Short mmCIF file of C-alpha atoms and ligand atoms in Angstrom, two decimals:
data_model
loop_
_atom_site.label_atom_id
_atom_site.label_comp_id
_atom_site.label_asym_id
_atom_site.label_seq_id
_atom_site.Cartn_x
_atom_site.Cartn_y
_atom_site.Cartn_z
CA UNK A 1 82.29 68.84 21.41
CA UNK A 2 81.04 72.09 19.85
CA UNK A 3 77.70 72.13 18.14
CA UNK A 4 76.12 74.37 15.46
CA UNK A 5 72.68 74.32 13.80
CA UNK A 6 71.95 75.80 10.37
CA UNK A 7 68.27 76.38 9.62
CA UNK A 8 67.01 76.93 6.07
CA UNK A 9 66.55 75.31 2.70
CA UNK A 10 68.57 72.94 0.53
CA UNK A 11 67.33 72.54 -3.04
CA UNK A 12 67.75 70.19 -5.93
CA UNK A 13 70.19 71.85 -8.35
CA UNK A 14 69.88 71.19 -12.08
CA UNK A 15 72.84 72.52 -14.03
CA UNK A 16 72.72 72.71 -17.82
CA UNK A 17 75.81 70.95 -19.20
CA UNK A 18 74.75 70.88 -22.87
CA UNK A 19 71.50 71.20 -24.84
CA UNK A 20 70.44 67.70 -23.77
CA UNK A 21 72.21 67.14 -20.44
CA UNK A 22 71.44 68.35 -16.92
CA UNK A 23 73.72 67.62 -13.99
CA UNK A 24 71.79 67.10 -10.75
CA UNK A 25 73.14 67.98 -7.32
CA UNK A 26 71.98 69.62 -4.08
CA UNK A 27 72.68 73.15 -2.84
CA UNK A 28 71.33 75.97 -0.71
CA UNK A 29 73.11 78.63 1.33
CA UNK A 30 72.87 77.08 4.82
CA UNK A 31 73.65 73.59 3.52
CA UNK A 32 76.69 74.90 1.63
CA UNK A 33 77.99 76.55 4.81
CA UNK A 34 77.42 73.38 6.82
CA UNK A 35 79.35 71.29 4.27
CA UNK A 36 82.42 73.55 4.24
CA UNK A 37 82.41 73.93 8.00
CA UNK A 38 82.34 70.17 8.53
CA UNK A 39 85.01 69.52 5.90
CA UNK A 40 87.40 71.90 7.66
CA UNK A 41 86.40 71.21 11.27
CA UNK A 42 85.24 67.56 11.53
CA UNK A 43 85.27 67.79 15.32
CA UNK A 44 82.39 70.32 15.31
CA UNK A 45 78.94 68.68 15.30
CA UNK A 46 77.20 70.39 12.37
CA UNK A 47 73.46 70.05 11.89
CA UNK A 48 71.09 71.22 9.19
CA UNK A 49 67.55 72.03 10.32
CA UNK A 50 65.14 71.79 7.40
CA UNK A 51 62.12 69.96 6.01
CA UNK A 52 62.22 67.63 3.02
CA UNK A 53 59.52 65.36 1.61
CA UNK A 54 59.07 61.59 1.54
CA UNK A 55 60.00 61.24 -2.14
CA UNK A 56 63.10 59.62 -3.61
CA UNK A 57 64.94 62.89 -4.21
CA UNK A 58 64.41 63.84 -0.58
CA UNK A 59 65.89 60.50 0.44
CA UNK A 60 68.90 61.10 -1.81
CA UNK A 61 69.33 64.58 -0.36
CA UNK A 62 69.29 63.15 3.14
CA UNK A 63 71.91 60.59 2.10
CA UNK A 64 74.04 63.40 0.69
CA UNK A 65 73.83 65.28 4.01
CA UNK A 66 74.94 62.13 5.80
CA UNK A 67 77.73 61.59 3.25
CA UNK A 68 79.03 65.03 4.24
CA UNK A 69 78.88 63.97 7.94
CA UNK A 70 76.10 66.47 8.62
CA UNK A 71 73.83 65.65 11.55
CA UNK A 72 70.27 65.10 10.27
CA UNK A 73 68.36 64.63 13.53
CA UNK A 74 66.43 67.84 12.83
CA UNK A 75 65.80 67.18 9.13
CA UNK A 76 62.05 66.61 9.04
CA UNK A 77 59.99 64.72 6.43
CA UNK A 78 56.82 66.57 5.39
CA UNK A 79 54.00 64.21 4.41
CA UNK A 80 52.88 66.00 1.25
CA UNK A 81 55.53 68.56 0.14
CA UNK A 82 58.71 67.98 -1.87
CA UNK A 83 62.04 69.88 -2.05
CA UNK A 84 62.46 73.10 -4.04
CA UNK A 85 64.36 72.95 -7.34
CA UNK A 86 66.49 75.41 -9.29
CA UNK A 87 67.93 75.37 -12.76
CA UNK A 88 71.20 77.13 -13.52
CA UNK A 89 72.58 77.96 -16.95
CA UNK A 90 75.80 79.77 -17.84
CA UNK A 91 75.89 81.63 -21.16
CA UNK A 92 78.85 82.04 -23.53
CA UNK A 93 79.98 85.18 -21.61
CA UNK A 94 80.03 83.36 -18.24
CA UNK A 95 76.80 85.07 -17.05
CA UNK A 96 74.66 82.81 -14.90
CA UNK A 97 70.86 82.72 -14.95
CA UNK A 98 68.57 80.87 -12.58
CA UNK A 99 65.00 79.56 -12.60
CA UNK A 100 63.48 78.53 -9.26
CA UNK A 101 60.60 76.27 -8.26
CA UNK A 102 60.59 76.77 -4.51
CA UNK A 103 57.35 78.62 -3.61
CA UNK A 104 55.71 75.46 -2.33
CA UNK A 105 58.75 73.60 -1.03
CA UNK A 106 58.80 71.44 2.09
CA UNK A 107 61.49 73.69 3.62
CA UNK A 108 58.96 76.54 3.89
CA UNK A 109 57.27 74.45 6.58
CA UNK A 110 60.37 73.84 8.71
CA UNK A 111 59.25 76.10 11.57
CA UNK A 112 56.06 73.99 12.01
CA UNK A 113 58.34 71.13 13.12
CA UNK A 114 60.05 73.12 15.86
CA UNK A 115 58.22 71.64 18.86
CA UNK A 116 59.38 71.39 22.48
CA UNK A 117 61.65 68.41 21.73
CA UNK A 118 63.35 70.18 18.85
CA UNK A 119 63.75 73.30 20.98
CA UNK A 120 65.33 71.29 23.76
CA UNK A 121 67.86 69.91 21.30
CA UNK A 122 68.58 73.31 19.73
CA UNK A 123 69.20 74.71 23.23
CA UNK A 124 72.17 72.31 23.54
CA UNK A 125 73.86 74.08 20.59
CA UNK A 126 76.66 76.62 20.78
CA UNK A 127 75.43 78.49 17.71
CA UNK A 128 72.18 78.81 15.75
CA UNK A 129 72.58 80.16 12.21
CA UNK A 130 69.95 81.58 9.85
CA UNK A 131 70.26 83.74 6.76
CA UNK A 132 68.14 86.29 4.95
CA UNK A 133 67.14 83.43 2.65
CA UNK A 134 66.02 81.34 5.65
CA UNK A 135 63.90 84.31 6.79
CA UNK A 136 62.45 84.83 3.33
CA UNK A 137 61.28 81.25 2.89
CA UNK A 138 59.66 80.95 6.32
CA UNK A 139 55.93 81.45 5.90
CA UNK A 140 54.45 84.65 7.29
CA UNK A 141 52.17 82.66 9.59
CA UNK A 142 55.20 80.90 11.14
CA UNK A 143 57.28 84.02 11.81
CA UNK A 144 55.96 84.66 15.30
CA UNK A 145 56.88 81.13 16.36
CA UNK A 146 60.29 81.41 14.68
CA UNK A 147 61.22 84.58 16.58
CA UNK A 148 59.99 83.02 19.82
CA UNK A 149 62.31 80.06 19.21
CA UNK A 150 65.27 82.36 18.42
CA UNK A 151 64.61 84.39 21.58
CA UNK A 152 64.43 81.23 23.70
CA UNK A 153 67.71 80.00 22.23
CA UNK A 154 69.39 83.31 22.94
CA UNK A 155 68.09 83.24 26.51
CA UNK A 156 69.53 79.72 26.84
CA UNK A 157 72.98 81.06 25.88
CA UNK A 158 73.10 79.85 22.26
CA UNK A 159 74.92 82.36 20.06
CA UNK A 160 72.62 83.66 17.33
CA UNK A 161 74.29 84.08 13.94
CA UNK A 162 72.75 85.97 11.00
CA UNK A 163 73.91 86.50 7.41
CA UNK A 164 71.51 88.94 5.68
CA UNK A 165 72.05 87.27 2.26
CA UNK A 166 69.38 89.43 0.54
CA UNK A 167 67.42 87.97 -2.41
CA UNK A 168 64.86 90.58 -3.50
CA UNK A 169 62.72 88.13 -5.46
CA UNK A 170 61.94 86.10 -2.33
CA UNK A 171 60.31 89.05 -0.55
CA UNK A 172 57.02 90.89 -1.04
CA UNK A 173 58.59 94.29 -0.36
CA UNK A 174 61.70 96.01 0.97
CA UNK A 175 59.70 97.12 4.03
CA UNK A 176 58.89 93.51 4.87
CA UNK A 177 62.57 92.55 4.59
CA UNK A 178 63.67 95.46 6.76
CA UNK A 179 61.15 94.58 9.43
CA UNK A 180 62.45 90.98 9.60
CA UNK A 181 66.12 92.03 9.39
CA UNK A 182 65.58 94.48 12.24
CA UNK A 183 64.46 91.59 14.45
CA UNK A 184 67.41 89.50 13.24
CA UNK A 185 70.01 92.20 13.94
CA UNK A 186 68.42 92.85 17.34
CA UNK A 187 68.89 89.21 18.38
CA UNK A 188 72.18 88.47 16.58
CA UNK A 189 75.42 87.90 18.51
CA UNK A 190 77.38 87.45 15.28
CA UNK A 191 76.51 88.83 11.84
CA UNK A 192 78.28 88.26 8.52
CA UNK A 193 76.85 90.71 5.97
CA UNK A 194 78.14 91.29 2.45
CA UNK A 195 78.24 94.98 1.47
CA UNK A 196 76.21 94.31 -1.68
CA UNK A 197 73.40 92.69 0.34
CA UNK A 198 72.84 95.81 2.38
CA UNK A 199 73.28 98.41 -0.36
CA UNK A 200 69.77 98.08 -1.77
CA UNK A 201 68.17 97.87 1.64
CA UNK A 202 69.93 100.62 3.57
CA UNK A 203 71.80 102.62 0.95
CA UNK A 204 75.19 101.69 2.47
CA UNK A 205 78.00 101.41 -0.06
CA UNK A 206 81.14 100.55 1.89
CA UNK A 207 82.32 98.27 4.69
CA UNK A 208 82.62 101.31 6.93
CA UNK A 209 79.03 102.32 6.21
CA UNK A 210 77.82 98.79 7.00
CA UNK A 211 79.64 98.79 10.34
CA UNK A 212 78.20 102.23 11.14
CA UNK A 213 74.69 101.13 10.17
CA UNK A 214 74.91 98.14 12.54
CA UNK A 215 76.34 100.16 15.45
CA UNK A 216 73.02 100.68 17.35
CA UNK A 217 72.33 96.94 17.44
CA UNK A 218 75.26 96.22 19.79
CA UNK A 219 76.18 92.99 17.95
CA UNK A 220 79.14 91.25 19.61
CA UNK A 221 80.94 90.25 16.39
CA UNK A 222 80.47 91.86 12.97
CA UNK A 223 82.20 90.40 9.90
CA UNK A 224 81.71 92.40 6.70
CA UNK A 225 82.48 90.64 3.41
CA UNK A 226 83.21 92.60 0.27
CA UNK A 227 84.14 90.18 -2.51
CA UNK A 228 87.86 90.28 -3.31
CA UNK A 229 88.23 93.51 -1.30
CA UNK A 230 89.22 93.37 2.35
CA UNK A 231 87.09 91.80 5.07
CA UNK A 232 86.42 94.13 8.00
CA UNK A 233 85.60 92.81 11.47
CA UNK A 234 84.44 94.54 14.61
CA UNK A 235 84.42 92.93 18.03
CA UNK A 236 83.79 95.09 21.07
CA UNK A 237 85.67 98.28 20.08
CA UNK A 238 88.27 96.56 17.93
CA UNK A 239 87.93 97.28 14.24
CA UNK A 240 90.21 95.22 11.99
CA UNK A 241 90.76 95.19 8.27
CA UNK A 242 91.94 91.86 6.83
CA UNK A 243 93.62 91.63 3.45
CA UNK A 244 92.22 89.11 0.94
CA UNK A 245 94.47 87.67 -1.75
CA UNK A 246 92.39 88.05 -4.95
CA UNK A 247 91.84 84.92 -7.02
CA UNK A 248 92.59 85.51 -10.68
CA UNK A 249 91.10 82.26 -11.99
CA UNK A 250 87.47 82.83 -10.88
CA UNK A 251 85.24 80.13 -12.41
CA UNK A 252 81.99 80.52 -10.44
CA UNK A 253 81.41 82.71 -7.37
CA UNK A 254 78.36 80.70 -6.23
CA UNK A 255 78.60 80.01 -2.50
CA UNK A 256 81.76 82.07 -1.86
CA UNK A 257 79.97 83.78 1.00
CA UNK A 258 78.47 80.49 2.24
CA UNK A 259 81.88 78.78 2.35
CA UNK A 260 83.31 81.83 4.09
CA UNK A 261 80.55 81.74 6.74
CA UNK A 262 80.86 78.01 7.45
CA UNK A 263 84.64 78.01 7.80
CA UNK A 264 84.67 81.26 9.79
CA UNK A 265 82.16 79.89 12.31
CA UNK A 266 83.94 76.52 12.49
CA UNK A 267 87.18 78.33 13.27
CA UNK A 268 85.55 80.50 15.93
CA UNK A 269 83.95 77.40 17.50
CA UNK A 270 87.44 75.89 17.54
CA UNK A 271 88.75 78.87 19.52
CA UNK A 272 90.68 80.47 16.67
CA UNK A 273 91.17 84.24 16.75
CA UNK A 274 89.07 86.47 14.50
CA UNK A 275 92.01 87.15 12.18
CA UNK A 276 92.96 83.50 11.72
CA UNK A 277 89.27 82.62 11.26
CA UNK A 278 89.04 85.25 8.48
CA UNK A 279 92.21 83.95 6.81
CA UNK A 280 90.94 80.36 6.80
CA UNK A 281 87.46 81.40 5.64
CA UNK A 282 88.90 83.50 2.82
CA UNK A 283 91.13 80.62 1.76
CA UNK A 284 88.10 78.31 1.61
CA UNK A 285 86.03 80.85 -0.33
CA UNK A 286 88.96 81.42 -2.70
CA UNK A 287 89.16 77.66 -3.36
CA UNK A 288 85.41 77.31 -3.92
CA UNK A 289 85.23 80.05 -6.57
CA UNK A 290 87.80 78.21 -8.68
CA UNK A 291 85.33 75.32 -9.14
CA UNK A 292 81.92 75.29 -10.85
CA UNK A 293 78.82 74.93 -8.65
CA UNK A 294 78.11 75.53 -4.98
CA UNK A 295 79.87 72.46 -3.60
CA UNK A 296 83.45 71.88 -4.76
CA UNK A 297 84.63 68.27 -5.05
CA UNK A 298 85.86 67.19 -1.63
CA UNK A 299 89.36 66.08 -2.69
CA UNK A 300 90.08 69.28 -4.66
CA UNK A 301 88.78 71.42 -1.80
CA UNK A 302 90.81 69.57 0.87
CA UNK A 303 93.94 69.84 -1.26
CA UNK A 304 93.48 73.60 -1.68
CA UNK A 305 93.07 74.00 2.09
CA UNK A 306 96.37 72.28 2.94
CA UNK A 307 98.40 74.11 0.29
P1 LIG B 401 78.76 86.62 -1.37
O1 LIG B 401 79.06 85.31 -2.05
O2 LIG B 401 77.92 86.45 -0.13
O3 LIG B 401 78.28 87.70 -2.28
P2 LIG B 401 81.35 87.91 -1.37
O4 LIG B 401 81.28 88.11 -2.84
O5 LIG B 401 81.59 89.11 -0.54
O6 LIG B 401 80.12 87.13 -0.74
O7 LIG B 401 82.51 86.87 -1.12
C1 LIG B 401 82.67 86.19 0.09
C2 LIG B 401 84.14 85.94 0.32
O8 LIG B 401 84.67 85.18 -0.77
C3 LIG B 401 84.98 87.19 0.38
O9 LIG B 401 84.99 87.73 1.68
C4 LIG B 401 86.34 86.67 -0.03
O10 LIG B 401 86.96 86.07 1.09
C5 LIG B 401 86.00 85.58 -1.02
N1 LIG B 401 86.07 86.10 -2.41
C6 LIG B 401 85.07 86.51 -3.20
N2 LIG B 401 85.53 86.90 -4.42
C7 LIG B 401 86.87 86.70 -4.39
C8 LIG B 401 87.95 86.88 -5.33
N3 LIG B 401 87.75 87.35 -6.57
N4 LIG B 401 89.21 86.56 -4.93
C9 LIG B 401 89.45 86.06 -3.70
N5 LIG B 401 88.49 85.88 -2.78
C10 LIG B 401 87.22 86.18 -3.10
#
């Protein structure tokens, strides 16, 4: 049985439904990817590695993970912190705005829980995934230990997967981000950048420029996402452009990239070719953006995937 670990943060989502009503759910990039992977590839053991608190919301979040058949063996319970929260509001023109309370979240402490036992378990994995958001929330004092863990996993033969997913507000400076991303690209076996994410950081404006920028890192598999435009992949010396069928009824693009990542990696772990993995991933992302919120209702999502 194949095995993948996603490290990062899942938050409490509060969505404004009307002036007096908030809808509460759970979301966060690595969790979203894990959910869509597991829904499409139930045979792949899919684990989230994070820290929650000991409060009731943390317990509900854990139950939600389990409800999605996500392995929670490496979901740790911090004794004094609680999960991060975000509020999302959509205005009359469809523009979304967010407010976050995550600077002191339990997830920021996740690396402190990565002891020898956790490392031994992670070494059994086929893939270890982290994103630019995972890197941004890890405390500066824990970075050295984090990179040591990633290096040990790579040495043990676990494929290291990185999605840059750049969120400027989570970083102190562009220089700090670049320094961390350099380490990530150096260790990555697979990377799934979006063009937009890298534009601000490296002044690259096209899929071709992204591929060229990443050339010196010798990454085994590069998958460049570009919204409704084509997806470009590079493995060894094979460069492929994959056509995406644009969705006309876009309701909410939240987690399009996360769904894409999860399903792509699930497909690759299930021995599918790069082009069929891209097609499945794009289908999943296309289904997700026709629903509000990060996590589409399971029945609607499953139906869209079999159509
Ligand atoms: P992110 O959410 O990380 O910014 P993108 O916007 O590049 O990522 O979208 C990720 C994937 O979602 C794309 O590669 C594509 O497969 C799919 N996607 C995004 N927007 C559309 C769209 N309008 N129509 C169809 N597919 C889309």
